Amino acid sequence: MIFFSSLEVLMKKRNKTDSSTCCKFISNFWAGCGFYLWFLHLEEEKQSRQRK
């Protein structure tokens, strides 16, 4: 719990522009992960079709 409270203090100290860029980075990161997983899924489907 101490870690979270210190994190909150850090977030409050930072200005809003920093938090928005952080949010953008996180959303971009998850979008990239989702796209990568989707791409792997498509590749798996192609391979399974070729095996049949």
mmCIF file of C-alpha atoms in Angstrom:
data_model
loop_
_atom_site.group_PDB
_atom_site.id
_atom_site.type_symbol
_atom_site.label_atom_id
_atom_site.label_comp_id
_atom_site.label_asym_id
_atom_site.label_seq_id
_atom_site.Cartn_x
_atom_site.Cartn_y
_atom_site.Cartn_z
ATOM 1 C CA MET A 1 0.000 0.000 0.000
ATOM 2 C CA ILE A 2 2.944 2.336 0.663
ATOM 3 C CA PHE A 3 4.038 1.859 -2.952
ATOM 4 C CA PHE A 4 0.615 2.902 -4.268
ATOM 5 C CA SER A 5 0.426 5.996 -2.076
ATOM 6 C CA SER A 6 3.880 7.124 -3.220
ATOM 7 C CA LEU A 7 2.803 6.477 -6.811
ATOM 8 C CA GLU A 8 -0.265 8.667 -6.304
ATOM 9 C CA VAL A 9 1.922 11.468 -4.943
ATOM 10 C CA LEU A 10 4.195 11.197 -7.976
ATOM 11 C CA MET A 11 1.213 11.331 -10.329
ATOM 12 C CA LYS A 12 -0.158 14.409 -8.538
ATOM 13 C CA LYS A 13 3.217 16.142 -8.697
ATOM 14 C CA ARG A 14 3.470 15.594 -12.440
ATOM 15 C CA ASN A 15 1.526 17.983 -14.632
ATOM 16 C CA LYS A 16 -1.351 16.874 -16.851
ATOM 17 C CA THR A 17 0.729 16.794 -20.041
ATOM 18 C CA ASP A 18 2.973 14.068 -18.588
ATOM 19 C CA SER A 19 0.034 11.910 -17.549
ATOM 20 C CA SER A 20 -1.613 12.288 -20.959
ATOM 21 C CA THR A 21 1.557 11.230 -22.786
ATOM 22 C CA CYS A 22 1.828 8.290 -20.384
ATOM 23 C CA CYS A 23 -1.782 7.310 -21.159
ATOM 24 C CA LYS A 24 -1.088 7.616 -24.886
ATOM 25 C CA PHE A 25 1.973 5.391 -24.530
ATOM 26 C CA ILE A 26 0.001 2.757 -22.596
ATOM 27 C CA SER A 27 -2.891 2.782 -25.085
ATOM 28 C CA ASN A 28 -0.460 2.557 -28.020
ATOM 29 C CA PHE A 29 1.344 -0.303 -26.271
ATOM 30 C CA TRP A 30 -1.881 -2.287 -25.794
ATOM 31 C CA ALA A 31 -2.991 -1.541 -29.356
ATOM 32 C CA GLY A 32 0.348 -2.882 -30.579
ATOM 33 C CA CYS A 33 -0.006 -6.010 -28.446
ATOM 34 C CA GLY A 34 -3.531 -6.604 -29.726
ATOM 35 C CA PHE A 35 -2.452 -6.175 -33.332
ATOM 36 C CA TYR A 36 0.489 -8.537 -32.841
ATOM 37 C CA LEU A 37 -1.714 -11.232 -31.273
ATOM 38 C CA TRP A 38 -4.256 -10.824 -34.090
ATOM 39 C CA PHE A 39 -1.443 -11.160 -36.665
ATOM 40 C CA LEU A 40 -0.196 -14.360 -34.980
ATOM 41 C CA HIS A 41 -3.753 -15.725 -35.009
ATOM 42 C CA LEU A 42 -4.043 -15.066 -38.765
ATOM 43 C CA GLU A 43 -0.701 -16.790 -39.379
ATOM 44 C CA GLU A 44 -1.862 -19.831 -37.392
ATOM 45 C CA GLU A 45 -5.063 -20.022 -39.442
ATOM 46 C CA LYS A 46 -3.062 -19.926 -42.692
ATOM 47 C CA GLN A 47 -0.827 -22.768 -41.504
ATOM 48 C CA SER A 48 -3.769 -24.888 -40.358
ATOM 49 C CA ARG A 49 -5.429 -24.456 -43.788
ATOM 50 C CA GLN A 50 -2.249 -25.536 -45.557
ATOM 51 C CA ARG A 51 -2.001 -28.705 -43.442
ATOM 52 C CA LYS A 52 -5.474 -29.910 -44.487
#
